[in-house]
Short mmCIF file of C-alpha atoms in Angstrom, two decimals:
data_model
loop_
_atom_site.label_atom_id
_atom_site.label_comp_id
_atom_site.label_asym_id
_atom_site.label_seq_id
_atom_site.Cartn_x
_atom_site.Cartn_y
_atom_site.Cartn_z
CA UNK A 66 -17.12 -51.10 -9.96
CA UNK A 67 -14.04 -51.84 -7.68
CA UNK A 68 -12.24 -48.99 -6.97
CA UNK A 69 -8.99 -49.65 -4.88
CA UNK A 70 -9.28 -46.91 -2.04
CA UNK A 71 -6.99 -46.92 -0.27
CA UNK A 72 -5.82 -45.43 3.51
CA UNK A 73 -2.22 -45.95 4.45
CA UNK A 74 -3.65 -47.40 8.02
CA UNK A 75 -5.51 -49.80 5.61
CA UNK A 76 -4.67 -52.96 3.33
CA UNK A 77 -5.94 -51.49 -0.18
CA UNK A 78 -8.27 -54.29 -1.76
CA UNK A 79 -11.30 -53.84 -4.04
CA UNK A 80 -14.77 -52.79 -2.52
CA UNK A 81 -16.54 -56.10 -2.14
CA UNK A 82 -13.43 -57.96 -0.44
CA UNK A 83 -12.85 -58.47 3.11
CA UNK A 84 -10.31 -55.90 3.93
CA UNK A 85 -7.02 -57.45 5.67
CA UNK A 86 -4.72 -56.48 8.13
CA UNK A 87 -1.61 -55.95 6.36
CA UNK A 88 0.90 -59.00 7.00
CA UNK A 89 4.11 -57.55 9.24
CA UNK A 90 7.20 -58.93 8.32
CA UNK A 91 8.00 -62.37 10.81
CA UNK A 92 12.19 -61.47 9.62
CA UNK A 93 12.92 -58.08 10.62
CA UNK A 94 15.50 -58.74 7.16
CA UNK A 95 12.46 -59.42 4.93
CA UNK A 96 13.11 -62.77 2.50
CA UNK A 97 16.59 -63.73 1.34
CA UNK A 98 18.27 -61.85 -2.02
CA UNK A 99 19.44 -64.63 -4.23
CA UNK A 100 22.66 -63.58 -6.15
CA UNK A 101 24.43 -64.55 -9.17
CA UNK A 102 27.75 -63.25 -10.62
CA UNK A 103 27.87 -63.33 -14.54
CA UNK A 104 30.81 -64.07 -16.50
CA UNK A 105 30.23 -61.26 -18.85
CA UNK A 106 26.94 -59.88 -20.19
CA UNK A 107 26.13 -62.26 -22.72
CA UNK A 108 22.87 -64.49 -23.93
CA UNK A 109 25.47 -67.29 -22.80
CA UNK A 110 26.13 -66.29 -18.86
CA UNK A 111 23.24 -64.64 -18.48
CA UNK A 112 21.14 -68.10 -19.49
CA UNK A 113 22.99 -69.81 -17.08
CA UNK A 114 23.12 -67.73 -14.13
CA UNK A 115 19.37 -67.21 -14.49
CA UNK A 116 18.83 -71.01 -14.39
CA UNK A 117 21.00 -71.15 -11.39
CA UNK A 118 18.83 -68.47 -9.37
CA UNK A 119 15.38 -69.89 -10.63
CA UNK A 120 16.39 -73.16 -9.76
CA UNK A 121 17.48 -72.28 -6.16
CA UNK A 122 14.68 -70.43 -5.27
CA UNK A 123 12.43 -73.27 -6.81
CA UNK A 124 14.12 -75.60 -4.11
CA UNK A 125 13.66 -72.99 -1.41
CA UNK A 126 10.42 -72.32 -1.83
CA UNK A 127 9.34 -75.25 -2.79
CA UNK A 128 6.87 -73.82 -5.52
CA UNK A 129 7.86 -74.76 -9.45
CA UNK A 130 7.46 -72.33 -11.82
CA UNK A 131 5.48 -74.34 -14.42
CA UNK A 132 2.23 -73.90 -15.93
CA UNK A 133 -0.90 -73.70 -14.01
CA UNK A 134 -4.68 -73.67 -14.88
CA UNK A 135 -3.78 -70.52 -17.53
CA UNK A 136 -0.62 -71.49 -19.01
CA UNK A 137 0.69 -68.27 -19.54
CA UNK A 138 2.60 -66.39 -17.73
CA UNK A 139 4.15 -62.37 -17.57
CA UNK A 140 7.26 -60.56 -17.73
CA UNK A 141 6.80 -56.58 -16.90
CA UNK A 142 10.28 -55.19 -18.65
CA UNK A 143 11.37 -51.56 -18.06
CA UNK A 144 11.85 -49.56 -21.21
CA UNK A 145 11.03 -45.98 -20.09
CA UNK A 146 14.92 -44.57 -19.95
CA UNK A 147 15.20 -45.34 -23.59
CA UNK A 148 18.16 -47.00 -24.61
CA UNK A 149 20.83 -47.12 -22.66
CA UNK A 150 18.78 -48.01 -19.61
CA UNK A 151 16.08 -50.48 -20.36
CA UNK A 152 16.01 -54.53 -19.01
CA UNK A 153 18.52 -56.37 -21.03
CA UNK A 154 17.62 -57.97 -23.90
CA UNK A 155 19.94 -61.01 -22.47
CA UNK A 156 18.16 -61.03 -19.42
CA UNK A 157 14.55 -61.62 -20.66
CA UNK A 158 15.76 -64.01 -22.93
CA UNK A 159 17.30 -66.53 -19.97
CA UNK A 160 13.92 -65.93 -18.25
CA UNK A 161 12.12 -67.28 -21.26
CA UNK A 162 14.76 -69.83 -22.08
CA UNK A 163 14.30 -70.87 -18.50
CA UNK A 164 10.40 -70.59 -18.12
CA UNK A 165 10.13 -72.92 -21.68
CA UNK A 166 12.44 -75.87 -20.36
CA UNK A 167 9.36 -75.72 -17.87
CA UNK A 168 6.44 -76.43 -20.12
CA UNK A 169 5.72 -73.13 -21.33
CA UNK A 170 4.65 -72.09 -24.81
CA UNK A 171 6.42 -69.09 -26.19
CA UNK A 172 3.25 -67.47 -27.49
CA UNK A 173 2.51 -68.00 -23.41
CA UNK A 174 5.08 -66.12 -22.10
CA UNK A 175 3.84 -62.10 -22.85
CA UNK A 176 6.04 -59.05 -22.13
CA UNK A 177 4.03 -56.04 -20.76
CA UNK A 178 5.63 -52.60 -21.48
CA UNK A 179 4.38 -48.83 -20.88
CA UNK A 180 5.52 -47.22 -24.34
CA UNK A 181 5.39 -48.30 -27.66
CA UNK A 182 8.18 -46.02 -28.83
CA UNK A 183 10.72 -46.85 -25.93
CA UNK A 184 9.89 -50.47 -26.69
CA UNK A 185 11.30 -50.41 -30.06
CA UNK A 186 13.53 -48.32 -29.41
CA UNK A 187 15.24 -50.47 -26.84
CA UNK A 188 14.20 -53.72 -29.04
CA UNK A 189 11.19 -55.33 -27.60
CA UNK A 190 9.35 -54.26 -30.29
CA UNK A 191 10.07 -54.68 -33.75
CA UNK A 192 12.22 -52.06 -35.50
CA UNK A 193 10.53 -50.12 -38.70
CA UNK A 194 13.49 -50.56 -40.71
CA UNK A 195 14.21 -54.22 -40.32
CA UNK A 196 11.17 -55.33 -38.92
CA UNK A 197 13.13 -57.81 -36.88
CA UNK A 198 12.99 -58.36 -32.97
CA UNK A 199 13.91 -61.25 -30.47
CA UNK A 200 10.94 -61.83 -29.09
CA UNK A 201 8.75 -62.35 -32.60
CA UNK A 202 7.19 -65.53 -30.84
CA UNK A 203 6.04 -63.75 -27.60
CA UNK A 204 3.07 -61.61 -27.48
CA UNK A 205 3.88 -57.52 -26.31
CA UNK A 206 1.37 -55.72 -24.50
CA UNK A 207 1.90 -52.08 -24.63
CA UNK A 208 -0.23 -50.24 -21.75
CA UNK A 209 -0.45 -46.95 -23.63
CA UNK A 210 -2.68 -48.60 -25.97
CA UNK A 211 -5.26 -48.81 -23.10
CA UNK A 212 -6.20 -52.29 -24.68
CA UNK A 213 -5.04 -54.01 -21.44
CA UNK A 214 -6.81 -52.14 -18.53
CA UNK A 215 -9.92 -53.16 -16.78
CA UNK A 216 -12.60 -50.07 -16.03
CA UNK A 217 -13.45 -52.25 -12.58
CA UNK A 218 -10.01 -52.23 -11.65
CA UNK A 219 -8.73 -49.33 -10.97
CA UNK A 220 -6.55 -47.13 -8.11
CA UNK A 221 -8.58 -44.60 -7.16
CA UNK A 222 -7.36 -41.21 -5.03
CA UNK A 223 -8.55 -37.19 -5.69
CA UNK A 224 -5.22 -35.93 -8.25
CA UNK A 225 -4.56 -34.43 -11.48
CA UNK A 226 -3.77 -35.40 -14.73
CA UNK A 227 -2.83 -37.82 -17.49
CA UNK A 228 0.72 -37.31 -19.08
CA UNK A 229 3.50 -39.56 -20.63
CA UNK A 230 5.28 -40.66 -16.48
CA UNK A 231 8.63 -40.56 -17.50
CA UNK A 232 8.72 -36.70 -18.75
CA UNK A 233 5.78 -35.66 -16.98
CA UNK A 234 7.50 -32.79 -15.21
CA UNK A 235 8.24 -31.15 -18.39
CA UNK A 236 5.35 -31.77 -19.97
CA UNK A 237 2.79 -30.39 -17.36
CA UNK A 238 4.27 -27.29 -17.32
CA UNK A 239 1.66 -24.66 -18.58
CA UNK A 240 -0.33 -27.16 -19.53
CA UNK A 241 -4.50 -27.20 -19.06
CA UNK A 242 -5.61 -29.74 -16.68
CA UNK A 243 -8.49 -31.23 -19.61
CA UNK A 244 -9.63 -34.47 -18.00
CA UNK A 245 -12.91 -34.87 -15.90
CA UNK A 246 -12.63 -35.09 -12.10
CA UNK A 247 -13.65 -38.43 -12.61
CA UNK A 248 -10.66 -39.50 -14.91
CA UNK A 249 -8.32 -37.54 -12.63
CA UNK A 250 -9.17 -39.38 -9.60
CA UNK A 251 -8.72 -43.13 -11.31
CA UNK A 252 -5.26 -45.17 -12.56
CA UNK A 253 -6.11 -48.32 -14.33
CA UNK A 254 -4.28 -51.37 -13.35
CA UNK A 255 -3.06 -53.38 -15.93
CA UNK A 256 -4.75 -56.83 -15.57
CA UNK A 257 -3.13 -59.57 -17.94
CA UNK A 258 0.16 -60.01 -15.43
CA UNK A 259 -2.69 -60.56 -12.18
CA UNK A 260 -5.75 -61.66 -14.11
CA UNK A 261 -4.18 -63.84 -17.47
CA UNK A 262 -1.43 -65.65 -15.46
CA UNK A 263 -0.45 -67.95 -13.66
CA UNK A 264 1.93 -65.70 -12.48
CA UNK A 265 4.45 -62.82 -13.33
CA UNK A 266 8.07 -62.06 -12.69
CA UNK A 267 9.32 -58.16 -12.29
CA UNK A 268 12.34 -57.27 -14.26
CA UNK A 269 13.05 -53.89 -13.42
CA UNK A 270 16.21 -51.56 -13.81
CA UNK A 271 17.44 -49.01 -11.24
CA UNK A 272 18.03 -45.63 -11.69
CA UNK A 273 17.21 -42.59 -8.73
CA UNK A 274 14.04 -40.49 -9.38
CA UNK A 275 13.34 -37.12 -7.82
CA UNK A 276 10.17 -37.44 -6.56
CA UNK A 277 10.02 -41.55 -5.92
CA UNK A 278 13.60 -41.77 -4.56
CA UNK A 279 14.51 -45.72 -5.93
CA UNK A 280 13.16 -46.05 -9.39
CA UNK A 281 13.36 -50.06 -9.21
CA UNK A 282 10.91 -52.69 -8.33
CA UNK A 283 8.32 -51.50 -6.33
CA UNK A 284 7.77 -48.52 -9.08
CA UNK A 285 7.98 -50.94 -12.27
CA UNK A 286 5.10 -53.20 -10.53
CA UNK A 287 3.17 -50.25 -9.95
CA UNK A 288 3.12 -46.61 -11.15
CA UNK A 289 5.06 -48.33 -14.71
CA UNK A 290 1.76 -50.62 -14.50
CA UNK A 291 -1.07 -48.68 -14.89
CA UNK A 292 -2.71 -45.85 -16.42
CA UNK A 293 -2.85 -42.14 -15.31
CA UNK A 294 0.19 -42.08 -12.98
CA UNK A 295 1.26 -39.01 -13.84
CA UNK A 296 -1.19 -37.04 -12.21
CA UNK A 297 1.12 -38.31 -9.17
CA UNK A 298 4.10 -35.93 -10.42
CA UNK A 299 1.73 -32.67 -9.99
CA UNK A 300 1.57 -33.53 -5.99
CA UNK A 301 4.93 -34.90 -5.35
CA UNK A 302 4.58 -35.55 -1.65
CA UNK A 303 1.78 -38.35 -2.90
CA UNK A 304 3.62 -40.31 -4.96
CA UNK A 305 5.38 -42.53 -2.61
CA UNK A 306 2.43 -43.61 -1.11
CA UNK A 307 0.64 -44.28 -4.08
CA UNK A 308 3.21 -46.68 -4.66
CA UNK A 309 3.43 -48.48 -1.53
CA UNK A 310 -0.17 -48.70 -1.72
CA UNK A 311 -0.06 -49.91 -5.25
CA UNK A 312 2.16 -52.64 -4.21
CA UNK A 313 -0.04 -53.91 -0.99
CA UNK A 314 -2.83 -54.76 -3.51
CA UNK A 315 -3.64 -58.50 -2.61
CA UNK A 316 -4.48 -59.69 -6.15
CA UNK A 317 -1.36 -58.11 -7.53
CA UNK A 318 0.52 -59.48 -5.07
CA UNK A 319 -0.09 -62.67 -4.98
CA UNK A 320 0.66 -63.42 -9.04
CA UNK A 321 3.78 -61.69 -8.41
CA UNK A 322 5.59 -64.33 -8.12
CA UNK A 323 9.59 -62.53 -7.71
CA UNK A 324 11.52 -59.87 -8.91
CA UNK A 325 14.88 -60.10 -11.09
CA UNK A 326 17.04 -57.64 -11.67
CA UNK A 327 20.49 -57.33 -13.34
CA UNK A 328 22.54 -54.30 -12.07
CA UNK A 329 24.29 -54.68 -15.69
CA UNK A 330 23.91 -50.77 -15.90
CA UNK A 331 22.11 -48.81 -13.21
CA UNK A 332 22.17 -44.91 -12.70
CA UNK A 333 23.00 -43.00 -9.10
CA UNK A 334 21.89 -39.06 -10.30
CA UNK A 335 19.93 -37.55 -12.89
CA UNK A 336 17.23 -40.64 -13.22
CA UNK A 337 14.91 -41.39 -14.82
CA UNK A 338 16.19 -39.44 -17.60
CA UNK A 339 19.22 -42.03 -18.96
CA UNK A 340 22.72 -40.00 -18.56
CA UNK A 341 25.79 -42.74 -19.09
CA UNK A 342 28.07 -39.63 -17.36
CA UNK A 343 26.08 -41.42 -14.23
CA UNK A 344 25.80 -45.07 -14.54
CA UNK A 345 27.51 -47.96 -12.84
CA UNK A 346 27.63 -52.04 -14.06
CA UNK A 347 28.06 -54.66 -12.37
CA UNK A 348 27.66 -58.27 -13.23
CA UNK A 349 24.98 -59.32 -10.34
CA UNK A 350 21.81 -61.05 -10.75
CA UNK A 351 19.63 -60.43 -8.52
CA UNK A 352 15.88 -62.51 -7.15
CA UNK A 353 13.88 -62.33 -4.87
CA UNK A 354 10.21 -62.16 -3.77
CA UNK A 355 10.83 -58.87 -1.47
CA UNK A 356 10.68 -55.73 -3.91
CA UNK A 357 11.22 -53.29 -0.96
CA UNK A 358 14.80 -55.45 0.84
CA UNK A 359 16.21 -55.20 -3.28
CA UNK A 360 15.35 -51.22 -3.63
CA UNK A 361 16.37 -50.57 0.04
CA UNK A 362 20.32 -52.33 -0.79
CA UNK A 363 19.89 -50.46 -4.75
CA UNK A 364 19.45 -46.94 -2.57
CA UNK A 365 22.21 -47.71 -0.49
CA UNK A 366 24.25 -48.69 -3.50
CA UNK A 367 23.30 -45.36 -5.15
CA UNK A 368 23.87 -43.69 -1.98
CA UNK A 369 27.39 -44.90 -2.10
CA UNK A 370 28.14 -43.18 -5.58
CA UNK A 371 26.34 -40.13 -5.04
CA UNK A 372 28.83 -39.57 -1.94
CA UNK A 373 32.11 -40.66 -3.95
CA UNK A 374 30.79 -38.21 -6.80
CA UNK A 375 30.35 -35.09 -4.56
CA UNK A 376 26.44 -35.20 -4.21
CA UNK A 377 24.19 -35.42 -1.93
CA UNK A 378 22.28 -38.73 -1.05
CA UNK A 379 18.44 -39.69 -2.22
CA UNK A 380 16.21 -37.01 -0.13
CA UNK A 381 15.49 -38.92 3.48
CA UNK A 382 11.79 -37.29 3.44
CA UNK A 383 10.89 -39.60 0.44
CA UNK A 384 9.46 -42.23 2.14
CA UNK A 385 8.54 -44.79 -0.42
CA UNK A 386 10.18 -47.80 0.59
CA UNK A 387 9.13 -47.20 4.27
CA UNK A 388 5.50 -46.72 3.73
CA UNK A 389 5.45 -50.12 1.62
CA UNK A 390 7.76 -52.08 5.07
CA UNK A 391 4.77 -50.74 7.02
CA UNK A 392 2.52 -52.02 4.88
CA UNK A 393 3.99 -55.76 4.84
CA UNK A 394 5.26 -55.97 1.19
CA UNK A 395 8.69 -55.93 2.41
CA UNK A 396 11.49 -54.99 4.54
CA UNK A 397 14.26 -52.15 4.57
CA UNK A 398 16.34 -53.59 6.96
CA UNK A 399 19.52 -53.78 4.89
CA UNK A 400 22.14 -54.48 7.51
CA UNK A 401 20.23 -57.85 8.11
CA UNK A 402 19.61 -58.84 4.27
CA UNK A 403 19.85 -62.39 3.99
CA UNK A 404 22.13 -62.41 0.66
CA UNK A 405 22.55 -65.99 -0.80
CA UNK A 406 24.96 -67.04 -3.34
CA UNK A 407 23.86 -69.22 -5.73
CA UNK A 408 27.66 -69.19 -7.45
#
């Protein structure tokens, strides 16, 4: 077995690895946010704009996001608002588009989603009346089905309980605790994005969260990933950390190759639960391989609206985006993001 202990003085890895010290930040500003203004919120501009950023950070980086020794690669989509508030259909598309002018088959390129409702729902799978869906050619993995999760991978810390994440709160209320000790204590990483592929891209939406603070990247790549994370919501104060510890995992880490994310329609109050009284657009693109600089310039974003709407700003004591700096995935330093332009 590998069970990914892990201690927040610690870099979580699997037992049998070398543990590391976690990597500290060299830019106090973390990497640079890529940006990309769309035209309107179309196949069309978002196609284009999407080149534009993947091409720019191609020539940055100097890596090329073609196919390696397993041809495939991921997308993890976020579907668990429902409609209203999932990853645009638009969006995904460009990213395939983009990732097939590269070499890559389109039964190769696999979406990985939590719900199999909220997928078809919000179009990723097909719908029962028309049976029709724009991503027939691409392969959906939906982690509910527990098809996808490896028993010797695994996240592994003493709390309670399996529910649905997104409505968790009211669905463990009077509700018997029925799972063993051992099943509490475990959440199963999904393993095609970090074990199939060559690599996979994050394409998360925004919206607050009560207990998590930013529901954005780092909680798409993690808690959205894997099985059992609602035991998390019966002991509040340990979600955060379970997500910046989530995100330090080495093997997840390094498949992951960016995150994109289209603030098309993002929510400032009342997340995750989808409320449109609440939502903002705007038509920004944004990449970049630093998950915790993007939800650290999303909270103050959020931040912003709460205040013009009367309410009070995302609670100060949740410190999810703070444990995951300290842990080297990324920086919070927003008044030094390095945004680039790619327009």
């Amino acid at each position: 077995m590998r069970p990914l202990v892990f201690l927040l003085a610690c870099f979580l890895v699997p037992l049998g690895f070398a543990a590391e010290a976690a990597p500290v930040p060299k830019n106090p500003a973390g990497d640079p946010v890529y940006q990309a203004r769309l035209a309107d919120f179309g196949e069309a501009a978002y196609a284009q704009q999407v080149e534009k950023l993947i091409s720019t950070y191609e020539t940055a980086t100097g890596r090329k996001l073609v196919p390696g020794a397993k041809k495939k690669v991921g997308l993890k989509v976020y579907t668990d608002s429902g409609p209203g508030m999932a990853t645009p259909v638009p969006l995904v598309k460009g990213v395939i588009a983009a990732l097939e002018r590269r070499g890559f088959d389109s039964k190769d390129i696999f979406l990985v989603g939590l719900n199999a409702l909220r997928l078809r729902m919000t179009g990723y799978l097909p719908s029962l009346s028309s049976g029709r869906t724009p991503f027939k050619d691409h392969p959906v993995y939906v982690l509910e089905s527990n098809r996808y999760y490896d028993p010797v991978w695994f996240y592994d810390s003493p709390l309670p309980q399996r529910f649905d994440p997104i409505f968790a709160e009211k669905q463990t209320q009077d509700s018997p605790n029925s799972s063993t000790k051992d099943e509490d204590r475990k959440s199963f990483l999904a393993t095609p994005l970090f074990l199939d592929a060559d690599f996979w891209i994050n394409l998360p939406v925004y919206t607050d969260h009560p207990t998590l603070g930013i529901n954005g990247a780092l909680v798409n790549a993690t808690l959205w990933n894997a099985s059992n994370t609602a035991r998390f919501f019966r002991s509040p104060a340990n979600a955060p950390a379970a997500v910046a510890e989530m995100s330090a995992i080495p093997e997840l880490r390094q498949t992951w190759v960016f995150t994109l994310a289209s603030l098309e329609h993002y929510q400032f109050i009342g997340g995750p639960f989808f409320n449109s009284l609440y939502t903002v657009n705007e038509p920004v693109i944004w990449l970049s391989n630093d998950p915790v600089i993007m939800d650290s310039l999303m909270r103050d974003r959020i931040n912003s609206h709460r205040k013009q709407s009367g309410f009070e700003p995302v609670d100060e004591e949740i410190r999810t985006l703070e444990f995951a700096e300290t842990l080297g995935v990324g920086s919070t330093h927003t008044k030094n993001a390095k945004i680039i332009r790619v327009d």
